[in-house]
Coordinates of C-alpha atoms in Angstrom, one line a residue:
Chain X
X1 CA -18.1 -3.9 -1.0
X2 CA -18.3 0.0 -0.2
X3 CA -17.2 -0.7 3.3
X4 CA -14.0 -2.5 1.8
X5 CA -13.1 0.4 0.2
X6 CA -13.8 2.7 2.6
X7 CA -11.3 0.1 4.8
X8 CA -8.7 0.7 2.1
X9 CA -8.5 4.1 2.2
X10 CA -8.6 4.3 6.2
X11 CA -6.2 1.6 6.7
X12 CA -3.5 3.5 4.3
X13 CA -3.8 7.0 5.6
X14 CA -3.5 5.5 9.1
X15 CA -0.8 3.0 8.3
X16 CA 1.1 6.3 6.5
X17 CA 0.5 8.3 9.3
X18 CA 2.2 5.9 11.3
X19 CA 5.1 5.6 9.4
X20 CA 5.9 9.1 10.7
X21 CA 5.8 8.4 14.2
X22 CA 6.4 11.8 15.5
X23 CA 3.7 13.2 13.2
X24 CA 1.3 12.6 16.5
X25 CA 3.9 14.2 19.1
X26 CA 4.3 16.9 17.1
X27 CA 0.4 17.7 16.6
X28 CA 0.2 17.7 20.3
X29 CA 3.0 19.5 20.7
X30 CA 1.7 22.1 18.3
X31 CA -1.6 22.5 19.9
X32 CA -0.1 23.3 23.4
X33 CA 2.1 25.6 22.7
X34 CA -0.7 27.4 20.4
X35 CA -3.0 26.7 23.1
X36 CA -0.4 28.4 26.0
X37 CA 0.1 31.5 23.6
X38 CA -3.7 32.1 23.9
X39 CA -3.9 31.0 27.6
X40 CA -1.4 34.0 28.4
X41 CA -2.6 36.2 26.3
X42 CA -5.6 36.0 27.7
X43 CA -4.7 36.2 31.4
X44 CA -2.9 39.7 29.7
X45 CA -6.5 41.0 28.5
X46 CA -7.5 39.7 31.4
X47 CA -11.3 41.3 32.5
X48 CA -10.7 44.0 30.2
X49 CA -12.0 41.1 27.1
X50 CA -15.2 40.9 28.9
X51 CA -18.0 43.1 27.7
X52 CA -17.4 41.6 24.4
X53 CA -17.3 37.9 25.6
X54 CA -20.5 38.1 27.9
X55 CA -22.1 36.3 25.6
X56 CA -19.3 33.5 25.7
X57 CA -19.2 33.3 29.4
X58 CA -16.5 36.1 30.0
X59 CA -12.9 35.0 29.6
X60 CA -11.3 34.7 26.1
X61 CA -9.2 31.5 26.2
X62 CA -12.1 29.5 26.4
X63 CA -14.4 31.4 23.3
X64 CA -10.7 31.2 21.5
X65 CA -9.9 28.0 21.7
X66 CA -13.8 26.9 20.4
X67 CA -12.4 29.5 17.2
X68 CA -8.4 27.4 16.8
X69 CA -10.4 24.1 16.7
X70 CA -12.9 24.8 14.3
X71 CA -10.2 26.7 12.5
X72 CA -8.4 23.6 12.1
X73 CA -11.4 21.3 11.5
X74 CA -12.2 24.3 8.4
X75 CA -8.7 23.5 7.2
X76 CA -9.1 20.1 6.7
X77 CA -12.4 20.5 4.9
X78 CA -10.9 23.1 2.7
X79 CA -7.8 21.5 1.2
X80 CA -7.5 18.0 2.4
X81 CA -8.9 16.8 -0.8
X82 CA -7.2 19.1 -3.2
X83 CA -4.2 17.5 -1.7
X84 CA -4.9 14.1 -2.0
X85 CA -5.9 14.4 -5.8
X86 CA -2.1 16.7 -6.3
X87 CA -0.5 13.9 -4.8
X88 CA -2.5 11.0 -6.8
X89 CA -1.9 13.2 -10.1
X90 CA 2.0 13.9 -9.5
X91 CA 2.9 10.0 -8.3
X92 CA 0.6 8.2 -10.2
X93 CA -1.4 7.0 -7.9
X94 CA -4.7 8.1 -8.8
X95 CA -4.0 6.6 -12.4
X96 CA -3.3 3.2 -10.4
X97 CA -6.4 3.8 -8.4
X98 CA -8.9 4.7 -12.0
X99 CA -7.8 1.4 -13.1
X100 CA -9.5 -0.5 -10.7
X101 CA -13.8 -0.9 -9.9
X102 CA -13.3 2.6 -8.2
X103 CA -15.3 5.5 -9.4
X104 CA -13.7 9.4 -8.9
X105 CA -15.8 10.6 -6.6
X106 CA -15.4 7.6 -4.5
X107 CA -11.4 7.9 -4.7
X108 CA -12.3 11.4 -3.6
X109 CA -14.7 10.3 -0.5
X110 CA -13.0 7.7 0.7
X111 CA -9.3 9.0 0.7
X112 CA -10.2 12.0 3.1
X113 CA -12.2 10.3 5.5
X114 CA -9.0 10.0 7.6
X115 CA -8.6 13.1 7.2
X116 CA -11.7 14.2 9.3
X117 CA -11.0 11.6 11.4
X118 CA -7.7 13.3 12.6
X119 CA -9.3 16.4 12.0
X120 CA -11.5 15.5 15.3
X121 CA -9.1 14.3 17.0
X122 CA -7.6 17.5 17.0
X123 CA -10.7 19.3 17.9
X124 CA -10.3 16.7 20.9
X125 CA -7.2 17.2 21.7
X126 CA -7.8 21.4 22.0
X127 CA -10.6 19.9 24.3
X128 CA -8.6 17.4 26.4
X129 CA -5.8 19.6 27.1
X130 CA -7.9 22.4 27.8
X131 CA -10.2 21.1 30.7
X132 CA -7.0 18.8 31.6
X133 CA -3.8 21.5 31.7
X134 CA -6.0 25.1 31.8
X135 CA -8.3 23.9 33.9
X136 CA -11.4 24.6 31.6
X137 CA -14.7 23.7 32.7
X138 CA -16.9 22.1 29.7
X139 CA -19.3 20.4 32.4
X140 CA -22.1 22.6 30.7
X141 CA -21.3 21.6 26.9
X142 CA -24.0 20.0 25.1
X143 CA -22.5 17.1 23.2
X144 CA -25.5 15.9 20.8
X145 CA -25.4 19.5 19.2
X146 CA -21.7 19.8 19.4
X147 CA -22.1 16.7 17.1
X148 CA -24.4 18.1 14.9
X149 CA -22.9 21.3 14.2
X150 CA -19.5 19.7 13.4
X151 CA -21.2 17.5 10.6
X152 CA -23.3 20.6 9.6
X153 CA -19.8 22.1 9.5
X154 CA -18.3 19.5 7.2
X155 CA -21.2 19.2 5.1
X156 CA -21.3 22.9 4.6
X157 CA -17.5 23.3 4.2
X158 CA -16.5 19.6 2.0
X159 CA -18.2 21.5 -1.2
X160 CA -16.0 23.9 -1.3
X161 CA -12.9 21.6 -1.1
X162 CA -14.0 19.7 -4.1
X163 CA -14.8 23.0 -5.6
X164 CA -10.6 23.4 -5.0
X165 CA -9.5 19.5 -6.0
X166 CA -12.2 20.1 -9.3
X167 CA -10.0 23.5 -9.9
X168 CA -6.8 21.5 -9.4
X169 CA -8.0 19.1 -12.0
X170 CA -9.3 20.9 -14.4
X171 CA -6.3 23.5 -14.5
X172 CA -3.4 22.0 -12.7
X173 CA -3.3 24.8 -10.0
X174 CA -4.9 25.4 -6.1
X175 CA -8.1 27.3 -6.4
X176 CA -7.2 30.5 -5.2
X177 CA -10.6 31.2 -4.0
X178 CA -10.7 28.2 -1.6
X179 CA -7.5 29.5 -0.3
X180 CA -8.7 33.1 0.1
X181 CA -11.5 31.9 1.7
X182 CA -9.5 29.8 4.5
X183 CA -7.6 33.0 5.5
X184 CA -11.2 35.1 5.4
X185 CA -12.8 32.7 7.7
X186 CA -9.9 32.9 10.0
X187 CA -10.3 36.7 10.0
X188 CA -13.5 37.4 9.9
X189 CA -15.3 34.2 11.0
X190 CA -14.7 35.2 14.7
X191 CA -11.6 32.7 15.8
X192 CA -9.5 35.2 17.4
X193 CA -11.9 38.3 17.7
X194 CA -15.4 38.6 18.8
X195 CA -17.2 40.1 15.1
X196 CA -19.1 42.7 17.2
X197 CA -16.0 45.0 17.3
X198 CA -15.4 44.8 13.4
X199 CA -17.0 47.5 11.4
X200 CA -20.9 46.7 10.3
X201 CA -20.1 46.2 6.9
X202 CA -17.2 44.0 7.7
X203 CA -19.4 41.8 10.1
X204 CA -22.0 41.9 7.7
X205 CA -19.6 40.3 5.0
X206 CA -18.8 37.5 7.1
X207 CA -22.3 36.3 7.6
X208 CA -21.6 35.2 3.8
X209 CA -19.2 32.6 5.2
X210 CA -20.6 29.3 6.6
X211 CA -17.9 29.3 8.9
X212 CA -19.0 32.2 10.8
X213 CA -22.5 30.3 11.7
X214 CA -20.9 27.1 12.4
X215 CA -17.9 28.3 14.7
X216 CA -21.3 31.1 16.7
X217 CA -23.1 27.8 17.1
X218 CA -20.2 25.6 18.4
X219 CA -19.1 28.4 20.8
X220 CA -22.7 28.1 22.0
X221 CA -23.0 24.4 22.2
X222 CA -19.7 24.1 24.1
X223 CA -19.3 27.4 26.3
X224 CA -23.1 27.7 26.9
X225 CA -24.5 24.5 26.7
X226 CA -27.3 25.7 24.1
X227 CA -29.4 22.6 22.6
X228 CA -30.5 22.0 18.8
X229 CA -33.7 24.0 19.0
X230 CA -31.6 27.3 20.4
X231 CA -29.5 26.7 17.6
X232 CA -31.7 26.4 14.7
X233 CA -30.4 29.7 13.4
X234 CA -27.4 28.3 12.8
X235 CA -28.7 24.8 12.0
X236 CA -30.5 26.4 9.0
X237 CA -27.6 28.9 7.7
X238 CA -25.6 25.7 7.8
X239 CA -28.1 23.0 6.1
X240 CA -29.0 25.4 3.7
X241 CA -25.3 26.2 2.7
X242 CA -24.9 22.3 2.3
X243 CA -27.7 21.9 0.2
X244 CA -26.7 24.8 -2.6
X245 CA -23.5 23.7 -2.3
X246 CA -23.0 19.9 -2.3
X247 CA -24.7 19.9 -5.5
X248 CA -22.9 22.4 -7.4
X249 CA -19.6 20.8 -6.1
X250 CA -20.6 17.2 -7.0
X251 CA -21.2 19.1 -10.8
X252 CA -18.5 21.1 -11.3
X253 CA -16.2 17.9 -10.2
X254 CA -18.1 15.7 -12.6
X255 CA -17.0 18.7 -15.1
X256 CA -13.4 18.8 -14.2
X257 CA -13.2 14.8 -14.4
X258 CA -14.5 15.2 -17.7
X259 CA -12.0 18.0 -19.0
X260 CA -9.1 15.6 -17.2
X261 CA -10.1 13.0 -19.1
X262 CA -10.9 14.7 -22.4
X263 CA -7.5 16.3 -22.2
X264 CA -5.5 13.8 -21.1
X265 CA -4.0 15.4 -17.8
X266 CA -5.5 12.9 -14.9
X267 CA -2.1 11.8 -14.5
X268 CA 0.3 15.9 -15.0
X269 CA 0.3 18.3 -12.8
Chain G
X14 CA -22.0 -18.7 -33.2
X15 CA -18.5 -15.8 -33.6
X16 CA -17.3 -15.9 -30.1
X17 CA -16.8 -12.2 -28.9
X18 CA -13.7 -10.6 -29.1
X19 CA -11.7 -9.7 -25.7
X20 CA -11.1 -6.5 -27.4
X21 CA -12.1 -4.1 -30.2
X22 CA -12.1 -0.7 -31.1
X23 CA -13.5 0.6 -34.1
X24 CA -12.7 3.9 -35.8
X25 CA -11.0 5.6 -32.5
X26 CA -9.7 9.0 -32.8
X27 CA -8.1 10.9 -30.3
X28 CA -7.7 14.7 -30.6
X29 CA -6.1 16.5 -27.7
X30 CA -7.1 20.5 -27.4
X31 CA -4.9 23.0 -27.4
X32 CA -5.3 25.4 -24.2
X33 CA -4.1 28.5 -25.7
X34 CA -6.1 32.2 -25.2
X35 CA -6.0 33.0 -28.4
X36 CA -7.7 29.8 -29.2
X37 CA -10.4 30.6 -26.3
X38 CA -10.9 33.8 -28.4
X39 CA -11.2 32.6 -31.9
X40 CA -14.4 31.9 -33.4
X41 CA -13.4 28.5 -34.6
X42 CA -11.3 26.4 -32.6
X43 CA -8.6 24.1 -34.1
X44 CA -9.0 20.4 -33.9
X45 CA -5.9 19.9 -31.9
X46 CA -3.2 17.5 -31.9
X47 CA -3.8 14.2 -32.8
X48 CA -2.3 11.7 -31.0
X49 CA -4.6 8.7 -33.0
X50 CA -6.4 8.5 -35.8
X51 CA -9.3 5.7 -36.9
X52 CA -7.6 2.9 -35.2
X53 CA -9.9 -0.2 -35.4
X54 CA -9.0 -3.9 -34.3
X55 CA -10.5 -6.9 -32.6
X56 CA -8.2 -9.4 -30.5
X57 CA -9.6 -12.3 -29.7
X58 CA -9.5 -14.2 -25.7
X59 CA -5.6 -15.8 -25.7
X60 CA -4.3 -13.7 -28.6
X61 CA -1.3 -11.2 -28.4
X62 CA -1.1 -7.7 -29.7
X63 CA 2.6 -6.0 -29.7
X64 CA 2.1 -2.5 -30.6
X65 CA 5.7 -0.8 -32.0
X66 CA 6.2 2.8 -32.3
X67 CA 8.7 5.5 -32.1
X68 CA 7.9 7.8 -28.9
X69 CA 5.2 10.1 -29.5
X70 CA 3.0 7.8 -32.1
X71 CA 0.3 7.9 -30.0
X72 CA 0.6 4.1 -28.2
X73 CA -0.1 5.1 -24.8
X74 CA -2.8 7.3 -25.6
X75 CA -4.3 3.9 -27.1
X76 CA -3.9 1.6 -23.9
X77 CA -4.9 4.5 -21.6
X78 CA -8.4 5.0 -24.1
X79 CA -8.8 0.7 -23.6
X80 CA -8.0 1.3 -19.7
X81 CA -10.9 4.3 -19.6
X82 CA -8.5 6.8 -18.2
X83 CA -9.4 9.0 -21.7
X84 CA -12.3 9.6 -23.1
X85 CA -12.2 9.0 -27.2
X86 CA -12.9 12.4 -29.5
X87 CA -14.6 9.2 -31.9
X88 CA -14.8 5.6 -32.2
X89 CA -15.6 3.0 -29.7
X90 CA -14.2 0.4 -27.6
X91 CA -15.4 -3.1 -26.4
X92 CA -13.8 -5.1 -24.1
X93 CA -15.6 -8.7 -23.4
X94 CA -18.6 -7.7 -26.0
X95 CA -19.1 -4.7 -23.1
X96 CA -18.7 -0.7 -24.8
X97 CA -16.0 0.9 -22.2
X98 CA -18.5 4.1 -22.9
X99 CA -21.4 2.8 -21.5
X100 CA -19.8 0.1 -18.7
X101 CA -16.2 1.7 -17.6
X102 CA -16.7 0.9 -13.9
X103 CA -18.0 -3.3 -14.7
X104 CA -14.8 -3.9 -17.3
X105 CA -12.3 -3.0 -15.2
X106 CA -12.7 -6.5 -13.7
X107 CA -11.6 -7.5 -16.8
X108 CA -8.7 -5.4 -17.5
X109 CA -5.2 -5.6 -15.6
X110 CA -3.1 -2.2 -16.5
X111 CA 0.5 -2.4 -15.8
X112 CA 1.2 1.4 -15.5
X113 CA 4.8 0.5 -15.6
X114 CA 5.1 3.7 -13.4
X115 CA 6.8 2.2 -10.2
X116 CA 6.5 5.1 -8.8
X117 CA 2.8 5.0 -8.8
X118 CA 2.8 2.9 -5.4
X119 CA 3.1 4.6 -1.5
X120 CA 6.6 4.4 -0.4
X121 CA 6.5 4.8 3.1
X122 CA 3.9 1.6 3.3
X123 CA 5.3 -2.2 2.5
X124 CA 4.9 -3.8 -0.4
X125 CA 2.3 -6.0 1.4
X126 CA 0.4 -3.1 3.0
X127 CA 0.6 -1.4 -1.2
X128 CA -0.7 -4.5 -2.7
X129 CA -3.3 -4.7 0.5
X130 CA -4.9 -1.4 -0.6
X131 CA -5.2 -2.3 -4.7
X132 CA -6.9 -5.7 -3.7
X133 CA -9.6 -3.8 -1.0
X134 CA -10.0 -1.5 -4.1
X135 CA -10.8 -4.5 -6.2
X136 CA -13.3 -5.6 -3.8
X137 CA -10.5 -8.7 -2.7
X138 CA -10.0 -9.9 0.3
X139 CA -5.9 -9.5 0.6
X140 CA -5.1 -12.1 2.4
X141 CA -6.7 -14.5 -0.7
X142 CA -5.6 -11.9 -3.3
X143 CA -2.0 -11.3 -2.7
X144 CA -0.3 -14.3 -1.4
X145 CA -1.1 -16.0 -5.4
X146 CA 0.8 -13.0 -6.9
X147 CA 3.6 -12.5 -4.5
X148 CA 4.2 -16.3 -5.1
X149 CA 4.3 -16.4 -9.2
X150 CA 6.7 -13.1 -9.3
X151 CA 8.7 -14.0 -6.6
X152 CA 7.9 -11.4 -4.6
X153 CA 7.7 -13.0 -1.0
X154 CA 10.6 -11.9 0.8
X155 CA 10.1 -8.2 -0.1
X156 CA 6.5 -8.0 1.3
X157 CA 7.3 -6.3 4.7
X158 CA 9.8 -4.1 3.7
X159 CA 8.9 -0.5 2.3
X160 CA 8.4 0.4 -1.0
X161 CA 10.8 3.1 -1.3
X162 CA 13.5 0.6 -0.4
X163 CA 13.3 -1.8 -3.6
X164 CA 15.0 -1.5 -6.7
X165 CA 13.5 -0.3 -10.1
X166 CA 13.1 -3.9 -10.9
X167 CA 11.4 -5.1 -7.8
X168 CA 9.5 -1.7 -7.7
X169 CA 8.5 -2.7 -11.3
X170 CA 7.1 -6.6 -10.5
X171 CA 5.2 -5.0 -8.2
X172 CA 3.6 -3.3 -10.8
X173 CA 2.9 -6.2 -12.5
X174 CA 1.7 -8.0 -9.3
X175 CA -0.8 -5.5 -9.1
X176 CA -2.6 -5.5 -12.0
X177 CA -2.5 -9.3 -12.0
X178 CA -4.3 -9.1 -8.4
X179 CA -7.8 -9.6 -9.3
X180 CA -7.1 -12.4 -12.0
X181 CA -7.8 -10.2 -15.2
X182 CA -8.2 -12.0 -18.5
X183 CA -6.7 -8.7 -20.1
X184 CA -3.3 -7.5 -19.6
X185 CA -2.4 -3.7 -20.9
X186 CA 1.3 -3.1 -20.8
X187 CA 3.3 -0.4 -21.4
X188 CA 6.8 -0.4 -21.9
X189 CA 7.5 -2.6 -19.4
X190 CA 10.9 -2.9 -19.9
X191 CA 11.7 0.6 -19.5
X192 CA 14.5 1.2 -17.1
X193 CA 15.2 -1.6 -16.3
X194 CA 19.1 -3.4 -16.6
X195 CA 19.6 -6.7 -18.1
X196 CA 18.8 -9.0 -15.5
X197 CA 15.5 -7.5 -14.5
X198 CA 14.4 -7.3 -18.4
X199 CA 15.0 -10.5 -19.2
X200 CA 12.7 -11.8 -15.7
X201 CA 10.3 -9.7 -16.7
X202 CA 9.9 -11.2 -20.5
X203 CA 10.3 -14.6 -18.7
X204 CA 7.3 -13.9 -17.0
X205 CA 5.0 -11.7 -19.7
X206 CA 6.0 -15.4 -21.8
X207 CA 4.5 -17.2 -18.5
X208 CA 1.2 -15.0 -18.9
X209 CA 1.0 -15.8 -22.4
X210 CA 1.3 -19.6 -21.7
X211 CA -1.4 -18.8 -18.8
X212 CA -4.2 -17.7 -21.9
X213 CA -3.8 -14.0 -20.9
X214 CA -4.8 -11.9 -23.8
X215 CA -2.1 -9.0 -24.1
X216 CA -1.6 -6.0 -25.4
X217 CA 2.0 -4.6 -25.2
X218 CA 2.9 -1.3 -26.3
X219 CA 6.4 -0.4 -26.8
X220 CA 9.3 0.9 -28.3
X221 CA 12.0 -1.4 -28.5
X222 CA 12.3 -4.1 -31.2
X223 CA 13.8 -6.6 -29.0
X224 CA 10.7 -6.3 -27.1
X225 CA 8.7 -7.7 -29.8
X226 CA 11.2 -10.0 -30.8
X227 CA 10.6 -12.2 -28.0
X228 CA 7.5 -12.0 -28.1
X229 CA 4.6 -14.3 -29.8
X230 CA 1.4 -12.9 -31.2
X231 CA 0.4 -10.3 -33.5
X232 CA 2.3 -7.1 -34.6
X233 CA 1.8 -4.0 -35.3
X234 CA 3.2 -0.4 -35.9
X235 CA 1.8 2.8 -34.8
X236 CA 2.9 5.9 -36.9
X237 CA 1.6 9.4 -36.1
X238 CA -1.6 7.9 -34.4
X239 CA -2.2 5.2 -37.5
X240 CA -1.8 1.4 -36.2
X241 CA -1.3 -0.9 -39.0
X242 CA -0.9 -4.4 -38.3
X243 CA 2.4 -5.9 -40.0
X244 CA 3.9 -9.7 -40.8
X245 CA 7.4 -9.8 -41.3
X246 CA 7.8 -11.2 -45.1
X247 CA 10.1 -14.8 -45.0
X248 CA 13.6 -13.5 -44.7
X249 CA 12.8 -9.6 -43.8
X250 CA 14.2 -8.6 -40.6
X251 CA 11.8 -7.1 -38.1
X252 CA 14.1 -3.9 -37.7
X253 CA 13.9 -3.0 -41.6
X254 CA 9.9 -3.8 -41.7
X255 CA 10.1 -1.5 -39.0
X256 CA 12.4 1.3 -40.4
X257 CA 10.3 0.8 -43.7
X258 CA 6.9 1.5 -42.0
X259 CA 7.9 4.1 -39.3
X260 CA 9.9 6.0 -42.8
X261 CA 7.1 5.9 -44.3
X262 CA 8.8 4.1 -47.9
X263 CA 6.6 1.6 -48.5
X264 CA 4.5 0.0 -46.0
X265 CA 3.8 3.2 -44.5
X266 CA 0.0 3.3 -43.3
X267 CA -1.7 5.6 -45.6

């Protein structure tokens, strides 16, 4: 019975996503040309990047492109299900949806598993065209705690985005935290940058944000082939993030379905 | 033994809060706006309920408090002996809610691939689920096109094709003649009439007296969040029992 519903909500997002057929040319599309921005840029820094990235294995395309996929995988995390509850509240849809055996939180689930789904695919794709057009070697990654540390990722990052879709209940507008905290990761989570040339405090601020751990410990899985026990620092920071969080997101949604309800607004925006 | 009513509600209320600061600040907060006010009634399995009322009287706050997509300030509802408080998720398989919001579908998908979806969501499998409905409202040749390509009044039997998927003994309607022209109304009445003849129990909630008029069952009119149930007296016009009760000269709830 689950699985049906988890089938639903696949088999529409995909079946949508196909009824834009360029939607998949232009993600590519997008990728490379963000991906030969970096690549030249790059070959511009050249060897002058490297007592920074020694750490990373010495040239900055590779420890930046680890930072863009994450960055994007964040993203998703962050707002995908804000947006899916916007666009159930403004059509109608999520009305349609309450009506039948379908709890909240499993509308909420279900309907952004694609959403992860193309979410890794673009991690693969920043991957794929890496090794296949830059001529990356990934030989050394270590797969098994690649995998981990992108679920640790999600897990640690999903609270936060029904944090934002409880907001958007609950008051009818995007969390501006959430949002603030997108652009902070970006900045000071390490995608474009290496945080050992920010200022102390400043790199000392972004150990607050789990994306900081998860994108040192991907870097390390991929570009240095570390396993799960040389990366049970970030293991940890990341686990325990999830735990606090998950929690307090799953309550203060149960709160905002509540207020929605009391007040009438499931279906306004 | 009584048999159990399909539905009833006893002593509901519905007060919206007001969001306002100044509210937030004061010490006591007012009640705010009531939309209805101790509404009780039972409806027994096959029986009809057309519920008349001028925009505003609080009708679709009612079917959307039966559907569970409110939350009552007091009272209760029951629907198949089952209190929608305690059992919201197990009486949906009872209820069919015609959202008469065609817009509430995905456009860019087929009608097929929409109707698809609501049946997984009902735990069906679609390709038992669908072809029954697409059949009885005649909806067979506009499966594989998109959704954003029908009319209002093919958009709006899909509407009714949905909440009829998963066979509900309870129908919740409202206004489902809205915005739609002649010809459409008048196929969706023939069909609401085909429900009834089904056993369907109903509730219809509306604003239009020719609505009513064509339909059998019980009556009533909602005033400011008050539902009394009405019979038109031998020779009284519906449209004058309604201008009496919604006036308030007369038969006015009190």
């Amino acid at each position: 019975m689950v699985l049906r519903k988890v089938a639903a909500f696949f088999i529409l997002d995909f079946l949508e996503e196909l009824s834009y057929p360029l939607t998949f040319i232009w993600c590519c599309g997008r990728i490379f040309f963000r991906l030969v921005a970096f690549y030249y840029l790059g070959q511009l820094m050249g060897e002058a990047t490297s007592p920074y990235l020694t750490v990373y294995g010495g040239s900055y395309f590779p420890f930046v492109m680890v930072g863009l996929a994450l960055a994007s995988f964040q993203d998703v995390a962050l707002t995908s299900i804000a947006r899916k509850i916007y666009f159930g509240m403004y059509s109608g849809t999520l009305e349609a949806m309450l009506v039948t055996p379908t709890s909240l939180p499993a509308i909420v689930f279900c309907s952004v598993l694609y959403q992860f789904f193309s979410a890794l695919l673009e991690i693969l794709l920043y991957l794929g065209f890496s090794v296949w057009i830059f001529k990356i070697s990934l030989a050394q990654a270590n797969l098994p705690a690649t995998a981990v540390l992108l679920i640790l990722a999600l897990l640690a990052h999903l609270p936060l985005g029904i944090i934002s879709a409880g907001f958007l209940l609950a008051f009818k507008r995007n969390d501006p935290v959430t949002a603030m905290l997108g652009q902070l990761s970006a900045l000071l989570g390490g995608v474009y940058f290496p945080l050992q040339i920010l200022p102390h405090w400043l790199g000392t601020v972004s150990l607050f944000l789990p994306f900081t751990h998860a994108l040192e410990g991907l870097r390390q899985a991929v570009l240095n082939g570390w396993g799960l026990r040389q990366l049970s620092t970030q293991i940890t920071i990341l686990a325990a993030f999830a735990v606090v969080l998950l929690p307090l997101s799953l309550a203060v949604f149960a709160w905002a379905v509540r207020q929605a309800k009391r007040l009438g607004t499931l279906s306004q925006y | 033994m009584a048999s159990t009513p399909a539905v009833a509600v006893a002593g509901l209320s519905k007060y919206f809060p007001q969001l306002e600061l100044r509210h937030f600040l004061a010490l006591r907060r007012p009640p705010g706006v009531c939309a209805l006010r101790e509404v009780s009634f039972e409806l027994m399995a096959g029986e009809n309920l057309c519920i008349l009322g001028p925009n505003g009287s609080g009708k679709t706050t009612l079917i959307k408090l039966i559907a569970t997509l409110l939350t009552p300030t007091q009272g209760r509802i029951w629907v198949q002996g089952q209190d929608t408080g305690a059992a919201s998720l197990s009486i949906k398989r009872h209820l069919g809610f015609i959202t008469c919001n065609e817009e509430s579908f995905y456009g860019r998908l087929t009608g097929w691939q929409n109707l698809a979806f609501f049946a997984r969501l009902h735990n069906l499998n679609p390709k038992d689920a669908v072809p029954p409905v697409a059949r009885v409202l005649k909806l067979e040749p506009y499966l594989d096109r998109r959704f954003f390509s029908y009319s209002t009044g093919i958009k709006r039997r899909f509407d009714i094709a949905r909440g009829l998927l998963h066979q509900p003994d309870i129908l919740l309607l409202d206004e489902p003649t809205t915005n739609l022209d002649p010809i459409a109304t008048q196929e969706v009445r023939q069909l609401l009439a085909q429900l009834q003849g089904q056993g369907k129990t109903m509730i219809i909630v509306t604003h239009r007296l020719e609505e009513v008029q064509k339909m059998r069952g019980r009556l009533a009119i909602m005033k400011e969040g008050r539902l009394q149930e009405v019979q038109p007296a031998a020779g009284e016009s519906l449209e004058d029992l309604y201008r009496q009760v919604v006036q308030g000269d007369g038969h006015g709830p009190a």
